[in-house]
Coordinates of N, CA, C and O in Angstrom, one line a residue:
Q1 N 3.2 32.3 -8.1 CA 2.0 32.3 -7.4 C 2.2 31.9 -5.9 O 3.2 31.4 -5.6
V2 N 1.2 32.2 -5.1 CA 1.2 31.9 -3.7 C 1.2 30.4 -3.5 O 0.4 29.7 -4.1
Q3 N 2.1 29.9 -2.7 CA 2.1 28.5 -2.3 C 2.5 28.4 -0.8 O 3.4 29.0 -0.3
L4 N 1.7 27.5 -0.2 CA 2.1 27.0 1.1 C 2.1 25.5 1.0 O 1.2 24.8 0.6
V5 N 3.3 24.9 1.3 CA 3.5 23.5 1.1 C 3.9 22.9 2.5 O 5.0 23.2 3.0
E6 N 3.0 22.0 3.0 CA 3.3 21.4 4.3 C 4.1 20.1 4.0 O 3.9 19.4 3.0
S7 N 4.8 19.7 5.0 CA 5.6 18.4 5.0 C 5.8 18.0 6.4 O 5.6 18.7 7.4
G8 N 6.3 16.7 6.5 CA 6.6 16.2 7.9 C 5.6 15.3 8.5 O 5.9 14.8 9.6
G9 N 4.5 15.2 7.9 CA 3.5 14.3 8.5 C 3.8 12.9 8.4 O 4.8 12.5 7.7
G10 N 3.1 12.0 9.0 CA 3.3 10.6 8.9 C 2.6 9.8 10.0 O 1.7 10.3 10.7
L11 N 3.1 8.5 10.1 CA 2.5 7.6 11.1 C 3.5 7.6 12.3 O 4.7 7.3 12.1
V12 N 2.9 7.8 13.5 CA 3.8 7.7 14.7 C 3.0 7.1 15.8 O 1.7 7.2 15.9
Q13 N 3.7 6.4 16.7 CA 3.0 5.8 17.9 C 2.7 6.9 18.9 O 3.4 7.9 19.0
A14 N 1.7 6.6 19.7 CA 1.3 7.5 20.8 C 2.5 7.7 21.7 O 3.3 6.8 22.0
G15 N 2.7 9.0 22.1 CA 3.9 9.4 22.9 C 5.0 9.9 22.0 O 6.0 10.5 22.6
G16 N 5.0 9.7 20.7 CA 6.0 10.1 19.9 C 5.9 11.6 19.4 O 5.1 12.3 19.9
S17 N 6.8 11.9 18.5 CA 6.9 13.3 18.1 C 7.0 13.4 16.6 O 7.5 12.5 15.9
L18 N 6.5 14.5 16.1 CA 6.7 14.9 14.7 C 7.0 16.4 14.6 O 6.6 17.2 15.4
R19 N 7.8 16.7 13.5 CA 8.0 18.1 13.3 C 7.5 18.5 11.9 O 8.0 18.0 10.9
L20 N 6.4 19.2 11.9 CA 5.8 19.6 10.6 C 6.4 20.9 10.1 O 6.8 21.8 10.9
A21 N 6.5 21.1 8.8 CA 7.1 22.3 8.2 C 6.1 22.8 7.2 O 5.4 22.0 6.6
C22 N 6.1 24.1 7.0 CA 5.3 24.8 6.0 C 6.2 25.7 5.2 O 6.8 26.7 5.9
A23 N 6.5 25.5 4.0 CA 7.3 26.4 3.1 C 6.4 27.3 2.4 O 5.5 26.9 1.6
A24 N 6.7 28.6 2.5 CA 5.8 29.6 1.8 C 6.6 30.3 0.7 O 7.8 30.5 0.7
S25 N 5.8 30.6 -0.4 CA 6.4 31.4 -1.5 C 5.3 32.2 -2.2 O 4.1 31.9 -2.0
G26 N 5.8 33.2 -2.9 CA 4.8 34.0 -3.7 C 4.2 35.2 -2.9 O 3.3 35.8 -3.5
F27 N 4.6 35.4 -1.7 CA 4.1 36.6 -1.0 C 5.2 37.0 0.0 O 6.1 36.3 0.3
T28 N 5.0 38.2 0.6 CA 5.9 38.7 1.6 C 5.7 38.1 2.9 O 4.8 38.5 3.7
F29 N 6.4 37.0 3.2 CA 6.2 36.1 4.3 C 6.2 36.9 5.7 O 5.3 36.7 6.5
S30 N 7.1 37.9 5.8 CA 7.2 38.6 7.1 C 6.0 39.6 7.3 O 5.9 40.2 8.4
S31 N 5.1 39.7 6.4 CA 3.9 40.5 6.5 C 2.7 39.7 7.0 O 1.6 40.3 7.1
Y32 N 2.9 38.4 7.2 CA 1.8 37.5 7.4 C 2.0 36.8 8.8 O 3.1 36.2 9.0
A33 N 1.0 36.8 9.6 CA 1.0 35.9 10.7 C 0.7 34.5 10.1 O 0.0 34.4 9.1
M34 N 1.1 33.4 10.8 CA 0.9 32.1 10.3 C 0.2 31.2 11.3 O 0.5 31.3 12.5
G35 N -0.6 30.4 10.9 CA -1.3 29.5 11.7 C -1.3 28.0 11.3 O -1.0 27.7 10.1
W36 N -1.5 27.1 12.2 CA -1.7 25.7 11.9 C -3.1 25.3 12.4 O -3.5 25.7 13.5
F37 N -3.8 24.6 11.5 CA -5.1 24.1 11.9 C -5.1 22.6 11.6 O -4.2 22.1 10.9
R38 N -6.1 21.9 12.1 CA -6.2 20.5 11.7 C -7.6 20.1 11.5 O -8.5 20.7 12.1
Q39 N -7.8 19.0 10.8 CA -9.2 18.5 10.5 C -9.2 17.0 10.5 O -8.5 16.4 9.7
A40 N -9.9 16.5 11.5 CA -10.1 15.0 11.5 C -11.3 14.6 10.7 O -12.2 15.5 10.5
P41 N -11.4 13.4 10.3 CA -12.5 12.9 9.5 C -13.9 13.2 10.2 O -14.0 12.9 11.4
G42 N -14.8 13.8 9.5 CA -16.1 14.1 10.0 C -16.2 15.3 11.0 O -17.2 15.5 11.6
K43 N -15.1 16.0 11.1 CA -15.1 17.1 12.1 C -14.7 18.4 11.3 O -14.2 18.4 10.2
G44 N -14.9 19.5 12.0 CA -14.6 20.8 11.5 C -13.1 21.1 11.6 O -12.4 20.4 12.3
R45 N -12.7 22.2 11.0 CA -11.3 22.6 11.1 C -11.0 23.2 12.5 O -11.7 24.1 12.9
E46 N -10.0 22.7 13.2 CA -9.7 23.1 14.6 C -8.4 23.9 14.6 O -7.4 23.5 14.0
F47 N -8.4 24.9 15.4 CA -7.3 25.8 15.6 C -6.2 25.0 16.4 O -6.5 24.4 17.4
V48 N -5.0 25.0 15.9 CA -3.9 24.4 16.6 C -2.9 25.4 17.2 O -2.6 25.4 18.4
A49 N -2.4 26.2 16.4 CA -1.3 27.2 16.8 C -1.2 28.3 15.9 O -1.6 28.2 14.7
H50 N -0.7 29.4 16.4 CA -0.6 30.6 15.5 C 0.6 31.4 16.0 O 0.9 31.4 17.2
I51 N 1.3 32.1 15.1 CA 2.5 32.9 15.4 C 2.4 34.2 14.7 O 2.0 34.3 13.5
S52 N 2.8 35.3 15.4 CA 2.7 36.6 14.9 C 3.7 36.7 13.7 O 4.6 35.9 13.6
K53 N 3.6 37.8 13.0 CA 4.4 37.9 11.7 C 5.9 38.0 12.0 O 6.7 37.6 11.2
L54 N 6.3 38.5 13.2 CA 7.7 38.6 13.5 C 8.1 37.5 14.5 O 9.3 37.5 15.0
G55 N 7.2 36.7 14.9 CA 7.5 35.6 15.8 C 7.5 35.9 17.3 O 7.7 35.0 18.1
G56 N 7.1 37.1 17.6 CA 7.2 37.5 19.0 C 6.0 37.0 19.9 O 6.1 36.9 21.1
S57 N 4.9 36.6 19.3 CA 3.8 36.1 20.0 C 3.3 34.8 19.4 O 3.2 34.6 18.2
T58 N 2.9 33.9 20.3 CA 2.4 32.6 19.9 C 1.1 32.3 20.7 O 0.9 32.8 21.8
Y59 N 0.3 31.5 20.0 CA -1.0 31.1 20.6 C -1.2 29.6 20.3 O -0.8 29.1 19.3
Y60 N -2.0 29.0 21.2 CA -2.2 27.5 21.1 C -3.6 27.2 21.4 O -4.2 27.8 22.3
G61 N -4.1 26.2 20.7 CA -5.4 25.6 21.1 C -5.3 24.9 22.4 O -4.2 24.3 22.7
D62 N -6.3 24.8 23.2 CA -6.3 24.1 24.5 C -5.8 22.7 24.4 O -5.1 22.2 25.3
S63 N -6.2 22.0 23.4 CA -5.9 20.6 23.3 C -4.5 20.3 23.0 O -4.0 19.1 23.2
V64 N -3.7 21.3 22.6 CA -2.3 21.0 22.3 C -1.3 21.8 23.2 O -0.1 21.7 23.1
K65 N -1.9 22.7 24.0 CA -1.0 23.6 24.8 C -0.1 22.7 25.7 O -0.5 21.7 26.3
G66 N 1.2 23.1 25.7 CA 2.2 22.3 26.5 C 2.8 21.2 25.8 O 3.8 20.6 26.2
R67 N 2.2 20.8 24.6 CA 2.8 19.7 23.8 C 3.3 20.1 22.5 O 4.2 19.5 21.9
F68 N 2.7 21.1 21.9 CA 3.1 21.6 20.6 C 3.8 23.0 20.7 O 3.4 23.8 21.6
T69 N 4.7 23.2 19.7 CA 5.4 24.5 19.7 C 5.5 25.0 18.3 O 5.9 24.2 17.4
I70 N 5.0 26.2 18.1 CA 5.1 26.8 16.7 C 6.3 27.7 16.7 O 6.6 28.4 17.7
S71 N 7.0 27.8 15.5 CA 8.1 28.7 15.3 C 8.2 29.1 13.9 O 7.5 28.4 13.0
R72 N 8.9 30.1 13.6 CA 9.0 30.5 12.2 C 10.4 31.1 11.9 O 11.1 31.5 12.8
D73 N 10.8 31.0 10.7 CA 12.1 31.5 10.2 C 11.8 32.4 9.0 O 11.6 31.9 7.9
N74 N 11.8 33.7 9.3 CA 11.5 34.6 8.2 C 12.5 34.7 7.1 O 12.2 35.1 6.0
A75 N 13.7 34.4 7.4 CA 14.8 34.3 6.4 C 14.6 33.2 5.4 O 15.1 33.3 4.3
K76 N 14.0 32.1 5.9 CA 13.8 30.9 5.1 C 12.3 30.8 4.6 O 12.0 29.8 4.0
N77 N 11.5 31.7 5.0 CA 10.0 31.6 4.7 C 9.4 30.3 5.1 O 8.7 29.7 4.3
T78 N 9.7 29.9 6.3 CA 9.1 28.6 6.8 C 8.5 28.8 8.2 O 9.0 29.7 8.9
V79 N 7.6 28.0 8.5 CA 7.0 27.9 9.8 C 7.0 26.4 10.2 O 6.7 25.5 9.3
H80 N 7.3 26.1 11.4 CA 7.3 24.8 11.9 C 6.3 24.6 13.0 O 5.9 25.5 13.7
L81 N 5.9 23.3 13.2 CA 5.1 22.9 14.3 C 5.7 21.7 14.9 O 5.7 20.6 14.3
Q82 N 6.3 21.8 16.1 CA 6.9 20.7 16.8 C 5.8 20.1 17.6 O 5.2 20.7 18.5
A83 N 5.4 18.8 17.3 CA 4.4 18.1 18.0 C 4.9 17.0 18.9 O 5.5 16.0 18.3
N84 N 4.9 17.1 20.2 CA 5.4 16.1 21.1 C 4.3 15.5 21.9 O 3.1 16.0 21.9
S85 N 4.6 14.3 22.5 CA 3.6 13.6 23.3 C 2.3 13.4 22.5 O 1.2 13.6 23.1
L86 N 2.4 12.9 21.3 CA 1.3 12.8 20.5 C 0.3 11.7 21.0 O 0.7 10.7 21.6
K87 N -1.0 12.0 20.7 CA -2.1 11.2 21.2 C -2.9 10.7 20.0 O -2.9 11.4 18.9
P88 N -3.6 9.6 20.1 CA -4.4 9.2 18.9 C -5.4 10.3 18.5 O -5.7 10.4 17.3
E89 N -5.9 11.1 19.4 CA -6.8 12.2 19.1 C -6.2 13.3 18.3 O -6.9 14.2 17.9
D90 N -4.9 13.3 18.2 CA -4.2 14.3 17.3 C -4.2 13.9 15.9 O -3.8 14.7 15.0
T91 N -4.7 12.7 15.6 CA -4.8 12.3 14.2 C -5.7 13.2 13.4 O -6.8 13.4 13.7
A92 N -5.1 13.7 12.3 CA -5.9 14.7 11.5 C -5.0 15.1 10.3 O -3.8 14.7 10.2
V93 N -5.6 15.8 9.3 CA -4.8 16.5 8.3 C -4.5 17.9 8.9 O -5.4 18.6 9.4
Y94 N -3.2 18.2 8.9 CA -2.7 19.5 9.4 C -2.5 20.4 8.3 O -1.8 20.1 7.3
Y95 N -3.0 21.6 8.4 CA -2.9 22.7 7.4 C -2.2 23.9 8.0 O -2.4 24.3 9.1
C96 N -1.3 24.5 7.2 CA -0.8 25.8 7.6 C -1.6 26.9 6.8 O -2.1 26.6 5.7
A97 N -1.6 28.0 7.4 CA -2.4 29.1 6.8 C -1.7 30.5 7.1 O -1.0 30.6 8.1
A98 N -1.9 31.4 6.2 CA -1.3 32.7 6.3 C -2.3 33.8 6.4 O -3.3 33.8 5.6
K99 N -2.1 34.7 7.3 CA -3.0 35.9 7.5 C -2.3 37.2 7.4 O -1.3 37.4 8.1
Y100 N -2.7 38.0 6.4 CA -2.0 39.3 6.2 C -2.2 40.2 7.4 O -3.4 40.3 7.9
V101 N -1.2 40.8 7.8 CA -1.2 41.8 9.0 C -0.7 43.1 8.5 O 0.6 43.2 8.4
P102 N -1.5 44.1 8.2 CA -1.0 45.4 7.8 C -0.3 46.1 9.0 O -0.4 45.7 10.1
S103 N 0.5 47.1 8.7 CA 1.2 47.9 9.7 C 0.1 48.4 10.8 O -0.9 49.0 10.4
G104 N 0.4 48.0 12.0 CA -0.6 48.4 13.1 C -1.8 47.5 13.2 O -2.6 47.7 14.1
G105 N -1.8 46.5 12.4 CA -2.9 45.5 12.5 C -2.8 44.5 13.5 O -1.7 44.4 14.2
S106 N -3.8 43.7 13.7 CA -3.8 42.7 14.8 C -3.1 41.4 14.3 O -3.4 40.9 13.2
N107 N -2.2 40.9 15.1 CA -1.5 39.6 14.8 C -2.2 38.4 15.4 O -1.8 37.3 15.3
A108 N -3.4 38.7 16.0 CA -4.0 37.6 16.8 C -4.6 36.6 15.8 O -5.0 36.9 14.7
P109 N -4.8 35.4 16.3 CA -5.4 34.3 15.5 C -6.9 34.5 15.5 O -7.5 35.4 16.2
G110 N -7.6 33.7 14.7 CA -9.0 33.8 14.6 C -9.6 32.6 13.8 O -8.9 31.6 13.7
A111 N -10.8 32.8 13.4 CA -11.5 31.7 12.7 C -10.8 31.4 11.3 O -10.1 32.3 10.8
P112 N -10.9 30.2 10.8 CA -10.3 30.0 9.5 C -10.6 31.0 8.4 O -9.7 31.2 7.6
S113 N -11.7 31.6 8.5 CA -12.1 32.5 7.4 C -11.2 33.8 7.4 O -11.2 34.5 6.3
I114 N -10.5 34.1 8.4 CA -9.7 35.3 8.4 C -8.3 35.1 7.8 O -7.6 36.1 7.6
Y115 N -8.0 33.8 7.5 CA -6.7 33.5 6.9 C -6.8 33.6 5.3 O -7.8 33.2 4.7
D116 N -5.8 34.2 4.7 CA -5.8 34.5 3.3 C -5.4 33.3 2.4 O -5.9 33.2 1.3
Y117 N -4.4 32.6 2.9 CA -3.9 31.5 2.1 C -3.8 30.2 2.9 O -3.6 30.3 4.1
W118 N -4.0 29.1 2.2 CA -3.9 27.8 2.8 C -3.1 26.8 2.0 O -3.0 26.9 0.8
G119 N -2.4 25.9 2.8 CA -1.8 24.8 2.1 C -2.7 23.6 1.8 O -3.9 23.7 2.2
Q120 N -2.2 22.6 1.3 CA -3.0 21.4 0.9 C -3.1 20.4 2.1 O -3.9 19.5 2.0
G121 N -2.2 20.6 3.0 CA -2.3 19.7 4.2 C -1.3 18.5 4.2 O -0.9 18.1 3.2
T122 N -1.0 18.1 5.4 CA -0.2 16.9 5.6 C -0.9 16.0 6.6 O -1.3 16.5 7.7
Q123 N -0.9 14.7 6.4 CA -1.6 13.8 7.2 C -0.7 13.4 8.4 O 0.4 13.0 8.2
V124 N -1.3 13.4 9.6 CA -0.7 12.9 10.8 C -1.6 11.8 11.4 O -2.7 12.1 11.6
T125 N -1.0 10.7 11.6 CA -1.7 9.6 12.1 C -1.0 9.1 13.4 O 0.2 8.7 13.3
V126 N -1.7 9.0 14.5 CA -1.1 8.6 15.7 C -1.7 7.3 16.2 O -2.9 7.2 16.4
S127 N -0.9 6.2 16.3 CA -1.5 4.9 16.6 C -1.2 4.6 18.1 O -0.3 5.2 18.7
L128 N -2.0 3.7 18.6 CA -1.9 3.3 20.0 C -0.6 2.5 20.2 O -0.2 1.8 19.3

């Protein structure tokens, strides 16, 4: 069955770094663009980053641009999010998501509703 399993979250001090991973199984990974979203308590799901199915294009939310980097390894069915210069406002549950991209289709990111599969999330807490 389809699985997206996030890991790498934890507690870090402001200014620190974390590297989140998402391991995918049960579908053809290279046919899917991958995204990271986050959700803080009492808030909606926020777009963080997105990478095209072959990794040639990346997109970032304004609040993380210049600090976070998304990458993928299609041979290992994994996607990573390198989060640097973390701030307390980055505290949230981080989710990875997969969006099917047919041949000739758009690799662009979008609202959470356009993603087909979601992981369970990994908690990131940034302290002062």
